[in-house]
Short mmCIF file of C-alpha atoms in Angstrom, two decimals:
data_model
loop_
_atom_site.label_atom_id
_atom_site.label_comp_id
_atom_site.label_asym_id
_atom_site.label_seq_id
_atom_site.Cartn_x
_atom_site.Cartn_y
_atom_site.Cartn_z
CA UNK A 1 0.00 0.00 0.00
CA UNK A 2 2.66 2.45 1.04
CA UNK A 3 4.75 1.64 -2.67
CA UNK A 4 1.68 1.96 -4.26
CA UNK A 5 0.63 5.44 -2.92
CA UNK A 6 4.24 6.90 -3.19
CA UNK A 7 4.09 5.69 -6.80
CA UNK A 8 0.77 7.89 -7.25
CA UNK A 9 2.67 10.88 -5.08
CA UNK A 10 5.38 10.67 -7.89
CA UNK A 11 3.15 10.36 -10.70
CA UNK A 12 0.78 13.39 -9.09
CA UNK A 13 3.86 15.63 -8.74
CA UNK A 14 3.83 15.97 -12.45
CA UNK A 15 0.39 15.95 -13.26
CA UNK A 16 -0.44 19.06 -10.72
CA UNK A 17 2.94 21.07 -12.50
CA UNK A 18 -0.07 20.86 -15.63
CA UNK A 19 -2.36 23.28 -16.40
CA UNK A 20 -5.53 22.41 -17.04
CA UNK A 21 -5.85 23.06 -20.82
CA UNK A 22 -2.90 21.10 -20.82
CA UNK A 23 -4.48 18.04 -18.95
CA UNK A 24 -7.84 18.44 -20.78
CA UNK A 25 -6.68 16.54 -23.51
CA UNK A 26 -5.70 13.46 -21.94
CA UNK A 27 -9.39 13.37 -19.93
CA UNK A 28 -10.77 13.45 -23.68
CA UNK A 29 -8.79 10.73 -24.51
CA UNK A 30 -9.90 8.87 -21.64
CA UNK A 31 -13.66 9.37 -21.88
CA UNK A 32 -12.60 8.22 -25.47
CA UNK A 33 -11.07 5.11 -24.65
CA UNK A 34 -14.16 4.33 -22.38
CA UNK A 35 -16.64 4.45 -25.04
CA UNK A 36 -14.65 2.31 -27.30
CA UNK A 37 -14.72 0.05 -24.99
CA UNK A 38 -17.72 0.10 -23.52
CA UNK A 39 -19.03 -3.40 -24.80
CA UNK A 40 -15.72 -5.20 -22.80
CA UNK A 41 -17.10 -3.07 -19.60
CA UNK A 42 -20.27 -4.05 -20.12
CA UNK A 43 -19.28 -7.89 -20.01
CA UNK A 44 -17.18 -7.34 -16.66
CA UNK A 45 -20.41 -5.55 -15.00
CA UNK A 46 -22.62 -8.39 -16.41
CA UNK A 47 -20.43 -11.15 -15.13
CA UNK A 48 -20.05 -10.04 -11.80
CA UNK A 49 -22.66 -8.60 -10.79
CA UNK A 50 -25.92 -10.28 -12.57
CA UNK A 51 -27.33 -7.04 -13.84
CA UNK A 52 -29.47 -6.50 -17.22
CA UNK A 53 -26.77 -5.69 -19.65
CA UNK A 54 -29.15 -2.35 -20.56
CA UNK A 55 -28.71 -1.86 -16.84
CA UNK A 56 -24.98 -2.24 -16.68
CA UNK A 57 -25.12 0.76 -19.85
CA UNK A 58 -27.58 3.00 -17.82
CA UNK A 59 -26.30 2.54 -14.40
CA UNK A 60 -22.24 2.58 -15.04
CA UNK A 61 -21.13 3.38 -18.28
CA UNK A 62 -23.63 6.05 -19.65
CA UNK A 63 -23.57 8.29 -15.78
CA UNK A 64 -19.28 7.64 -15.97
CA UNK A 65 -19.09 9.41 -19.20
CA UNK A 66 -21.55 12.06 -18.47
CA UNK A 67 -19.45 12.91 -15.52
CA UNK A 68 -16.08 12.16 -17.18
CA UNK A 69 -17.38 14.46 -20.79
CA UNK A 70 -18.39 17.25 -17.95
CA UNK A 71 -15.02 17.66 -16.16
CA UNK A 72 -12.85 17.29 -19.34
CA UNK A 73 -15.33 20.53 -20.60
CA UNK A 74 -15.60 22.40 -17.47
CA UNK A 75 -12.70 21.92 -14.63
CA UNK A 76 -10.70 24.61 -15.79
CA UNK A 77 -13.91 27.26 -15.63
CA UNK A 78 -14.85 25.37 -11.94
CA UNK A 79 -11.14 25.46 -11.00
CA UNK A 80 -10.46 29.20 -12.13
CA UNK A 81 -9.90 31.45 -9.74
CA UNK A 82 -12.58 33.26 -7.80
CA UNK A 83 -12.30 37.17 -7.00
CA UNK A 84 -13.92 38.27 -3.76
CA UNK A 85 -15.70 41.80 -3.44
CA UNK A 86 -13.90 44.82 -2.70
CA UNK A 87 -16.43 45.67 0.50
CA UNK A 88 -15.30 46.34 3.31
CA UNK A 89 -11.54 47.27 2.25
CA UNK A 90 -11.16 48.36 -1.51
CA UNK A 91 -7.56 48.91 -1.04
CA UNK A 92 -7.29 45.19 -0.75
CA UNK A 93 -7.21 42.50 -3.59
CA UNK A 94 -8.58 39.14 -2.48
CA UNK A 95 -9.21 35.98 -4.43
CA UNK A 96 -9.36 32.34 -3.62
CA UNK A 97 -7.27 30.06 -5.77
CA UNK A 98 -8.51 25.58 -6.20
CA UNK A 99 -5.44 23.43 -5.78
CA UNK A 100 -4.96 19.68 -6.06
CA UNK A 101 -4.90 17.60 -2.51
CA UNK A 102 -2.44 15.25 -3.68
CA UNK A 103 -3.01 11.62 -3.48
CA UNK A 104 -6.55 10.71 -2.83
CA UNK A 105 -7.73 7.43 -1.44
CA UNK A 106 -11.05 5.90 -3.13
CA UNK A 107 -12.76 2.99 -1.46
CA UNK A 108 -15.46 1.93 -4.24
CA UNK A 109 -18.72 -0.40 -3.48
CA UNK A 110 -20.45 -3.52 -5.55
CA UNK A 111 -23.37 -1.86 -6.49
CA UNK A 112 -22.29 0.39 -9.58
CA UNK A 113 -19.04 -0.77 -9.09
CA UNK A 114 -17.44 1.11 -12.61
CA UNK A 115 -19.26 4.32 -11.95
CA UNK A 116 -18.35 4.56 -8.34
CA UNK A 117 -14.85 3.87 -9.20
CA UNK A 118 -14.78 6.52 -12.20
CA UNK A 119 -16.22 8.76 -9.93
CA UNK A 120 -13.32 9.51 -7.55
CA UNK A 121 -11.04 8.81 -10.31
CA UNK A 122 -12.64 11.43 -12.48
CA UNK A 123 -12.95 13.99 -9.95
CA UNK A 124 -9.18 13.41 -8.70
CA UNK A 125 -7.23 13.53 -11.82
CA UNK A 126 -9.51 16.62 -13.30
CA UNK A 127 -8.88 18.42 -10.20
CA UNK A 128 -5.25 17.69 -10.70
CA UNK A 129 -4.55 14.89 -7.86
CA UNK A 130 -3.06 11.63 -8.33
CA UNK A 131 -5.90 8.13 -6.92
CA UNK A 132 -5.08 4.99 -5.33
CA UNK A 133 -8.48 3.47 -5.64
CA UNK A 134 -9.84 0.24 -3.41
CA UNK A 135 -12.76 -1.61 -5.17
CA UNK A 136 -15.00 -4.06 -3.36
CA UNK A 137 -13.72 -7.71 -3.26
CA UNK A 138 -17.08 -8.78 -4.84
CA UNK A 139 -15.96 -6.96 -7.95
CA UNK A 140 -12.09 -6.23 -8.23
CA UNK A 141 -12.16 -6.47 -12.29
CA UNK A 142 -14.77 -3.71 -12.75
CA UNK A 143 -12.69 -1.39 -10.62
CA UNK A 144 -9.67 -2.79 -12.33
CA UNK A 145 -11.06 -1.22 -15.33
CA UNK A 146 -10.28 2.40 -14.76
CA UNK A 147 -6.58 1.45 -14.15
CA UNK A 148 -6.74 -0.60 -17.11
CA UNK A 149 -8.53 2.24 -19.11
CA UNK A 150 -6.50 5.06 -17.76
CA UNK A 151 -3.25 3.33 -18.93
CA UNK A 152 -5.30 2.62 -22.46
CA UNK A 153 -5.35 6.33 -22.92
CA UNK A 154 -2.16 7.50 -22.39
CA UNK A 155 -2.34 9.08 -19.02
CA UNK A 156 0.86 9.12 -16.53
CA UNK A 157 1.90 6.06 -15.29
CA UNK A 158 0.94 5.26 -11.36
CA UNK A 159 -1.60 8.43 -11.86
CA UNK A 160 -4.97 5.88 -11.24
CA UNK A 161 -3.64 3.17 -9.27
CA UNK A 162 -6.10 0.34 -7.95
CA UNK A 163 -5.60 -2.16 -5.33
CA UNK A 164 -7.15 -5.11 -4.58
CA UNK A 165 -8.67 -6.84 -1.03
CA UNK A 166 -11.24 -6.85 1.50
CA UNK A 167 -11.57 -4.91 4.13
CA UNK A 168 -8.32 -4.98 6.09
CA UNK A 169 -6.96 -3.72 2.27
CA UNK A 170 -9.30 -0.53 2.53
CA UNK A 171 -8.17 0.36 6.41
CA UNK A 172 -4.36 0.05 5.21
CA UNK A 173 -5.52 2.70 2.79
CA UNK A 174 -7.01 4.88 4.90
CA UNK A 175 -3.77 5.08 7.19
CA UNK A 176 -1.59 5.46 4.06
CA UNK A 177 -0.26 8.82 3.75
CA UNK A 178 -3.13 9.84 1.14
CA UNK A 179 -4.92 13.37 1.41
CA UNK A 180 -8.14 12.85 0.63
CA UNK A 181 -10.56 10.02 1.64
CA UNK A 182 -13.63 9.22 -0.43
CA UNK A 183 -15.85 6.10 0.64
CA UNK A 184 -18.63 4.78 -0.67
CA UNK A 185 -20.26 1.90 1.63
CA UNK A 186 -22.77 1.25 4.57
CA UNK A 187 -22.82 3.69 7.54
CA UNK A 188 -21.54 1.71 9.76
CA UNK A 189 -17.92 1.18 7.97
CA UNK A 190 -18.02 4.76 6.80
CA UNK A 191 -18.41 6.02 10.54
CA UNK A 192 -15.13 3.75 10.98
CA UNK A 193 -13.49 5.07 8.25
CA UNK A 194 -14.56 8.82 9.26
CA UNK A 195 -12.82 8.39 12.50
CA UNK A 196 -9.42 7.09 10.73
CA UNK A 197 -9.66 10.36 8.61
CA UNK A 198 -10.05 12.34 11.34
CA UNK A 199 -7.14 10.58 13.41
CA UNK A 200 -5.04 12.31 11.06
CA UNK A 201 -7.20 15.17 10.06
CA UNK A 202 -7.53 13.97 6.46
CA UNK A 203 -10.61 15.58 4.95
CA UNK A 204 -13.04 12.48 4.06
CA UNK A 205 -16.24 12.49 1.47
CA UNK A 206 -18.48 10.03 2.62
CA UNK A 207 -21.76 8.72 0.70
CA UNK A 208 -23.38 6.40 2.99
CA UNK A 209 -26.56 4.24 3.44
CA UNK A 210 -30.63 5.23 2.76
CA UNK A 211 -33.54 4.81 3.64
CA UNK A 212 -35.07 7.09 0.95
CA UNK A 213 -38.83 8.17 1.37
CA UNK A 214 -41.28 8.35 -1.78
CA UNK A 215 -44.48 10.83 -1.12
CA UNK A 216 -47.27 10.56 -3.42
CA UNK A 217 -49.40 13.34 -3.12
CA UNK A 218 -53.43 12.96 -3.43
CA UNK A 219 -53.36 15.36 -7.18
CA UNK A 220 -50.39 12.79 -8.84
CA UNK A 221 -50.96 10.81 -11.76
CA UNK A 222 -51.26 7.56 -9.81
CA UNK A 223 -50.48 5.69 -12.60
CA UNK A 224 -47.18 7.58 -13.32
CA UNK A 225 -46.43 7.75 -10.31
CA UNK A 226 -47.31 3.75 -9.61
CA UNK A 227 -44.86 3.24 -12.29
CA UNK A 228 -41.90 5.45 -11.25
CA UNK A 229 -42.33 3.79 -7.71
CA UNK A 230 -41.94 0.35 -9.04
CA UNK A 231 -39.25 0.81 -11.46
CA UNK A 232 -37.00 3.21 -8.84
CA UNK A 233 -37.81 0.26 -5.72
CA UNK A 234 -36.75 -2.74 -8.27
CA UNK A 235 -34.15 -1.04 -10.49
CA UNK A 236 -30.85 -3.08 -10.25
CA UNK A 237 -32.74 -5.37 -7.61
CA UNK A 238 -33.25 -2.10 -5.50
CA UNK A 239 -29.34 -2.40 -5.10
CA UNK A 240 -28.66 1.40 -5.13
CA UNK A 241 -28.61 3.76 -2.05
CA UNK A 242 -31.28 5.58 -3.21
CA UNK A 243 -33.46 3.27 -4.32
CA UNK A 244 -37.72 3.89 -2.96
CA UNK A 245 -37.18 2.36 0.26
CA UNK A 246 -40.54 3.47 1.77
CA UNK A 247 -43.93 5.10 0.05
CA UNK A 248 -46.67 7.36 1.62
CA UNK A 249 -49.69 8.25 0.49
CA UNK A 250 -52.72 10.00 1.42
CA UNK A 251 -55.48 7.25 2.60
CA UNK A 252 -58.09 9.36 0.22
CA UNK A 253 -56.02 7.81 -3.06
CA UNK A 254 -53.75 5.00 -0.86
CA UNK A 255 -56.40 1.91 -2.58
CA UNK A 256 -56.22 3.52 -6.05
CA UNK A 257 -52.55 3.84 -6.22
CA UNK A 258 -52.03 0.05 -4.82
CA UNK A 259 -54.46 -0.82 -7.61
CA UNK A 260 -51.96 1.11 -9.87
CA UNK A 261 -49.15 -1.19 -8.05
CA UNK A 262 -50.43 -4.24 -9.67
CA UNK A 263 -50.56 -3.50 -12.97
CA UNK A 264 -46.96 -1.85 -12.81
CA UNK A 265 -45.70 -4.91 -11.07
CA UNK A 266 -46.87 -7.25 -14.03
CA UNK A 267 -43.77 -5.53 -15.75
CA UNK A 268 -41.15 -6.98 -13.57
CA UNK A 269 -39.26 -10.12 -12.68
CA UNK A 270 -36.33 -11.63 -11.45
CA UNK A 271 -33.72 -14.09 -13.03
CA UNK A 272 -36.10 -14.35 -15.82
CA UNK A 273 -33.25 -13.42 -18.27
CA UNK A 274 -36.03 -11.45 -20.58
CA UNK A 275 -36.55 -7.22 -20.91
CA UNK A 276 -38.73 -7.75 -17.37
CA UNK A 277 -35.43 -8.85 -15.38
CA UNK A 278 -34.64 -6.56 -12.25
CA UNK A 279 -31.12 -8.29 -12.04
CA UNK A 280 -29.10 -10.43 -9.61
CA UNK A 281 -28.22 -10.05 -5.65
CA UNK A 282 -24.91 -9.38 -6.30
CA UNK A 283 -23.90 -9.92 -2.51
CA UNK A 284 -25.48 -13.55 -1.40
CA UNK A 285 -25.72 -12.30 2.42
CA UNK A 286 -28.44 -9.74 1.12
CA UNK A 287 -30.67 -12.40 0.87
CA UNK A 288 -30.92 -13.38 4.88
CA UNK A 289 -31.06 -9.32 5.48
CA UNK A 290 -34.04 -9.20 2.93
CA UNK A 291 -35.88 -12.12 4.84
CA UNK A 292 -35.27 -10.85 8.24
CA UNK A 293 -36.60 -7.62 7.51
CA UNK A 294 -39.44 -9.26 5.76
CA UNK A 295 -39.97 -11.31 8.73
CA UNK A 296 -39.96 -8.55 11.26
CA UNK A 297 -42.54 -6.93 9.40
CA UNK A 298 -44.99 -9.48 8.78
CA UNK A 299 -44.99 -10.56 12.32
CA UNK A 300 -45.82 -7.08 13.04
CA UNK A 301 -48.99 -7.01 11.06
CA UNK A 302 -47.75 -6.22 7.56
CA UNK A 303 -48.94 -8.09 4.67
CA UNK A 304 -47.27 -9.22 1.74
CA UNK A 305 -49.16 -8.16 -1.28
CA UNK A 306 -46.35 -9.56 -4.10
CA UNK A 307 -43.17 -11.71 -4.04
CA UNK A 308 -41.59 -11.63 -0.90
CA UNK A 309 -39.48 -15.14 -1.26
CA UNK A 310 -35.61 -15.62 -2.69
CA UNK A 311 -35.84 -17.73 -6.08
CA UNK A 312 -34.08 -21.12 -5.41
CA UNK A 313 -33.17 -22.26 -8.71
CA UNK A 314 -31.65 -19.86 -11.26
CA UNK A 315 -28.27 -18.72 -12.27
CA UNK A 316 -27.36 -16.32 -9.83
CA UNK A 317 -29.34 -15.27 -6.33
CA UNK A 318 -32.71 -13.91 -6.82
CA UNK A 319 -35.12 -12.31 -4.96
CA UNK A 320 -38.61 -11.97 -6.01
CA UNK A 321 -39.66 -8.03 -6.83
CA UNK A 322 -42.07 -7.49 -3.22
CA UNK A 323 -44.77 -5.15 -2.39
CA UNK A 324 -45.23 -5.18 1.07
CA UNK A 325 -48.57 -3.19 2.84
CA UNK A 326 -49.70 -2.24 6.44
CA UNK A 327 -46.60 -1.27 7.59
CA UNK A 328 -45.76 1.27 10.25
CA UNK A 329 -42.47 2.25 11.89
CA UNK A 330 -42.04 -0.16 14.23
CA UNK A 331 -41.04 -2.22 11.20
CA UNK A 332 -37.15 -2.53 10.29
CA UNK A 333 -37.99 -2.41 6.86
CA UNK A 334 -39.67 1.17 6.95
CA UNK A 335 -36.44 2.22 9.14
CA UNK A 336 -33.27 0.91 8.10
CA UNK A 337 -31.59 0.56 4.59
CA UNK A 338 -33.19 -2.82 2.49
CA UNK A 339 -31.15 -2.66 -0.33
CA UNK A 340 -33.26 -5.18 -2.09
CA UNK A 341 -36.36 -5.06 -4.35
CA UNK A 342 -38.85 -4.74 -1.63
CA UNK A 343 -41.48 -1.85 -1.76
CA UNK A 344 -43.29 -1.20 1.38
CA UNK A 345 -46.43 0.92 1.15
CA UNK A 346 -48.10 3.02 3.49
CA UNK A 347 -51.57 4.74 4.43
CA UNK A 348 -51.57 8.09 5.91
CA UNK A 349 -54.06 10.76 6.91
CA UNK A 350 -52.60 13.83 5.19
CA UNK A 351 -49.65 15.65 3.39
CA UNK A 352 -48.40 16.99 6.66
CA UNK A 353 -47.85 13.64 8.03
CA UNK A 354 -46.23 11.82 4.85
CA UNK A 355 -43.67 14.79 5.58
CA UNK A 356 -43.27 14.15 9.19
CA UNK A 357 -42.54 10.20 8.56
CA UNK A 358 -40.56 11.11 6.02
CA UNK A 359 -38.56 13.21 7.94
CA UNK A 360 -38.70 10.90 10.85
CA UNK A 361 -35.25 8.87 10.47
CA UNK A 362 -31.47 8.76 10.58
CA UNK A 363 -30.86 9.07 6.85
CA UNK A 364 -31.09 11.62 4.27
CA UNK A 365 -29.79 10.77 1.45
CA UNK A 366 -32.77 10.99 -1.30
CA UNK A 367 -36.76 11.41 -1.50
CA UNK A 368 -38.82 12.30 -3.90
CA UNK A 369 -42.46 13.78 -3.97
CA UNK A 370 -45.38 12.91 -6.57
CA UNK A 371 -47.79 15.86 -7.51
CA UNK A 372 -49.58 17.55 -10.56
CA UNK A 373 -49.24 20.22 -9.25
CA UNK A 374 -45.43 21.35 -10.16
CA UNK A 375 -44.94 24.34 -7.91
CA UNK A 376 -46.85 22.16 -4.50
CA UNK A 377 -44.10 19.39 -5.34
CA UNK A 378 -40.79 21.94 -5.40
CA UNK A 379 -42.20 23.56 -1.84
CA UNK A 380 -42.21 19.94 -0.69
CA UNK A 381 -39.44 18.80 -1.86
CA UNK A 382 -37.73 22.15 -0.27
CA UNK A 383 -38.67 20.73 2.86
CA UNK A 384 -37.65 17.14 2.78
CA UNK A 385 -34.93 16.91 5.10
CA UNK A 386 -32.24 14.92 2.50
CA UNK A 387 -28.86 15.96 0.48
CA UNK A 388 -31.03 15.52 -2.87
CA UNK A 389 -34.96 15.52 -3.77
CA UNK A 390 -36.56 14.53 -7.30
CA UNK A 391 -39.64 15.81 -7.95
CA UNK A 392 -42.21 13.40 -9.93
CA UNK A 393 -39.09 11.30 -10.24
CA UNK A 394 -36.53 9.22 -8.54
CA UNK A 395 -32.90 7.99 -9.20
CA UNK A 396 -32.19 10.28 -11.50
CA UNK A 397 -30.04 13.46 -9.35
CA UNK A 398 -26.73 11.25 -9.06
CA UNK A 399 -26.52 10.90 -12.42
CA UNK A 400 -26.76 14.22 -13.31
CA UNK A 401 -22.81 15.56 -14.00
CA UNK A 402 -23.38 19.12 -13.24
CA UNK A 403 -25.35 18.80 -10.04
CA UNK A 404 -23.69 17.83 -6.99
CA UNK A 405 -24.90 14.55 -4.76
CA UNK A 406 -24.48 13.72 -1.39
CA UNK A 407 -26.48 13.05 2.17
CA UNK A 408 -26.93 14.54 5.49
CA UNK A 409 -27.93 12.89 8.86
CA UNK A 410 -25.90 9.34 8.80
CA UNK A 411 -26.07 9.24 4.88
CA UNK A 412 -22.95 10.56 4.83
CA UNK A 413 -21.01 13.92 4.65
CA UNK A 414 -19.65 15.98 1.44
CA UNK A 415 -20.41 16.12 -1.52
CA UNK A 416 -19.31 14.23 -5.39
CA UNK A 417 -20.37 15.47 -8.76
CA UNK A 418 -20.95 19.34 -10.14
CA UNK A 419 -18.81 22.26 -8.73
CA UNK A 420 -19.59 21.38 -5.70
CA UNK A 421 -18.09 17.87 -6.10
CA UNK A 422 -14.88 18.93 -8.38
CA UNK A 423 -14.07 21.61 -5.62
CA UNK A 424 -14.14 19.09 -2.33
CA UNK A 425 -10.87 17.22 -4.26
CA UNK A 426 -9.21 20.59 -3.75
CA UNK A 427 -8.30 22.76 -0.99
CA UNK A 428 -8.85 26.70 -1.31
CA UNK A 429 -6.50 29.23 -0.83
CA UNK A 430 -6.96 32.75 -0.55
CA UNK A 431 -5.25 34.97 -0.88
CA UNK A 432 -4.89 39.10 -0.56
CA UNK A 433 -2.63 41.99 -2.49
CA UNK A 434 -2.70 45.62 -1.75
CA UNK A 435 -4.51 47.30 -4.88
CA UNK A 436 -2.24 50.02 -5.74
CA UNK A 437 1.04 49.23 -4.93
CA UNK A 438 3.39 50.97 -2.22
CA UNK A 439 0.97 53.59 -1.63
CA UNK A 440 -2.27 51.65 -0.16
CA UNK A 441 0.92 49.61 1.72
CA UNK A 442 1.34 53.20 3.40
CA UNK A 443 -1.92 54.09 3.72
CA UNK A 444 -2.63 50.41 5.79
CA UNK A 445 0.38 50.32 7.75
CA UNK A 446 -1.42 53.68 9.85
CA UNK A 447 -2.51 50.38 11.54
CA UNK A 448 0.73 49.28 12.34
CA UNK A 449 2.90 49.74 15.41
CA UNK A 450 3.29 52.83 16.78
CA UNK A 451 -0.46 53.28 16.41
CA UNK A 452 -1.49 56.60 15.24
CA UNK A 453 -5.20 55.90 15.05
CA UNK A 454 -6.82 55.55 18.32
CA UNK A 455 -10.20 53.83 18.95
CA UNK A 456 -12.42 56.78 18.34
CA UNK A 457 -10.88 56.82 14.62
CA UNK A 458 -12.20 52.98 14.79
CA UNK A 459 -15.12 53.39 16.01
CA UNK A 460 -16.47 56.21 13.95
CA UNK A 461 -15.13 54.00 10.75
CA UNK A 462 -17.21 50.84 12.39
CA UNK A 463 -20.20 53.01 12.77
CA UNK A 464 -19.88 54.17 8.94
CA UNK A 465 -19.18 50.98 7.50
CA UNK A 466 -21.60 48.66 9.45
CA UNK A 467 -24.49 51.44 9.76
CA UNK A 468 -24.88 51.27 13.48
#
């Protein structure tokens, strides 16, 4: 770990010396080299994780060269320097100038396992940093890829680096001299990998787990809405961390919109290996957390409406698509991250209280709100307490390249993608010039030692300047 992040150090030291129009060609050539590839990455998804080949297109290789197409175009205007207004002193020049961390440390997850390594990667390299980046055990070749890729396109030797290993790999990372830490993962090994950081006050992005709320308003197209619900709960087995975790809806339309369930549900399956297919587990032990949950819930007086069972013979590990009704929040599943194809569905009196349950738990990561009425939905969503809202949609903010993405509460902390995103691999510096030369130098030192402006020359200026 320690060769392979002073190889990146050595490898950054030149990149950084670049300018950006001089590294922008290079990213071209590496978004480039992804798309002429992109039927190779596709196979490496497929094969290790299960999904729908469309899937493995829409979910890692359509979002990586979005975000990869947006940084080549736009780091050097998101990078530029920023001047800061003259007010209060005009005799002094200020601006804040983005520079590269240095080596940053990517930990990468199973789920969209080429995006979320392309991510970091991406964002380091256009920002001018060197990666060493960690994918998950359960699929080393589809983070091998951007190393693989990278080197393809002609970028600097040791500037993406990946190793391989389990967890015991990652926490050697984290301790490696690296200045930057960016985890994807559950919230339990990101608070772990938080407190590393922080042992050696190593800035850390963390996107963490969900438990992501869908509203459905009483004035929605229920049958819109039926269908976004279904295909944003199921989509890649419900294996993303903002997947519909938990729906509420007004009791006035709740048996009109479960009628709308049904017929959306007829559209979905699991390891049937047609257009219908939601995809593979891709971890096995998600199956016994899918059945507990489902277990806890039914013996709490839920019902399962559709599915609910793991699908013993196949070619992978299965789990039937599941809509799950008369749930409350004593149940795990309406409380903690599922990460499965499992749709619980809720009655509730009124708007005020989907917002209150909504708002209820320890996540906010994503939500999204259902209405006809465009203007109600944006003054909910304002008020959904999450790091991102979609508004008569769902999944579709992360992959977004120019908006940034990331939770509050124990979803996580920081943010990827957009300005926003670009900026957190940098650190600013500001910095300040006298505006006319030697004479405003004069003019400022009068605050120097010996003073010769007392505090009632101070005091009338803070009175002028701050209106008292």
């Amino acid at each position: 770990m320690d060769r392979a992040v002073e190889e990146a150090r050595k490898a950054f030291t030149d990149w950084s010396s670049l300018s950006h129009a001089e590294r922008r060609p290079l990213l071209g050539d590496f978004k480039r080299t992804v798309v002429a590839n992109s039927d190779h990455i596709a196979d490496v998804i497929c094969a290790e994780t299960g999904k729908d080949r469309a899937d493995a297109y829409t979910m890692d290789i359509m979002p990586s060269l979005g975000l990869m197409d947006y940084y080549a175009r736009k780091a050097a205007k998101i990078l530029r320097p920023t001047r800061g207004n003259l007010w209060p002193y005009p005799m002094v020049k200020r601006w804040t100038e983005y520079h590269p961390r240095g080596v940053v440390g990517a930990i990468t997850p199973w789920n969209a396992p080429f995006f979320l390594t392309i991510l970091p990667v991406i964002s380091a390299i256009a920002a001018g940093n060197a990666v060493v980046a960690k994918p998950s055990e359960l699929t080393p070749l589809s983070g091998q890829l951007a190393a693989d890729l990278a080197a393809e396109a002609g970028l600097p030797q040791d500037l993406v680096r990946v190793v391989h290993g389990a967890g015991d790999v990652g926490q050697a990372l984290v301790r490696a001299p690296i200045d930057l830490v960016w985890f994807t993962g559950s919230t339990n090994n990101g608070r772990a990998v938080a407190i590393a950081a922080a042992e050696r006050l190593v800035p850390a992005i963390l996107e963490l787990g969900g438990n992501d709320a869908m509203v459905v308003l009483e004035d929605a197209d229920l049958g819109i809405a039926a269908r976004g619900a279904v295909w944003a709960a199921t989509y890649n087995a419900g294996q993303i961390c903002i997947s519909v975790e938990r729906i509420y809806v007004p009791e006035a339309v709740y048996e009109s919109f479960l009628a709308e369930v049904d017929a959306a549900m007829k559209d979905v399956a699991a390891g049937t290996g047609d257009g219908r297919d939601i995809g593979a587990i891709i971890d096995p032990r998600q199956l016994d957390v899918l059945e507990r949950q489902l277990a806890d819930a039914v013996a709490k007086g839920a019902e399962i409406r559709w599915g609910g069972s793991r699908i013993a013979d196949g070619p992978g590990d299965f789990f039937e698509p599941t809509v799950v009704t008369n749930v409350d929040h004593s149940m795990e599943l309406m409380c903690e991250e599922t990460f499965g194809p499992i749709i619980p569905i809720m009655s509730v009196p009124d708007e005020a209280t989907a917002m209150q349950l909504a708002n209820s738990g320890r996540f906010g990561l994503h939500g999204s709100v259902w209405s006809g009425d465009r203007g109600r939905a944006a003054r909910f969503a304002s008020r959904i307490e999450s790091g991102t809202v979609a508004a008569n949609d769902h999944l579709i903010n992360p992959f977004i390249p120019n908006l940034s993405f990331g939770g509050i509460k124990d979803s996580g902390m920081g943010r990827e993608g957009g300005a926003e995103g670009l900026r957190s691999f940098c650190y600013a510096k500001s910095i300040t010039s006298p505006r006319f030369g030697p004479s405003t130098r004069l003019l400022l030192g009068r605050r120097w030692m010996p003073r010769r402006l007392g505090p009632r020359y101070w005091r009338a200026v803070a009175k002028a300047l701050f209106r008292w």
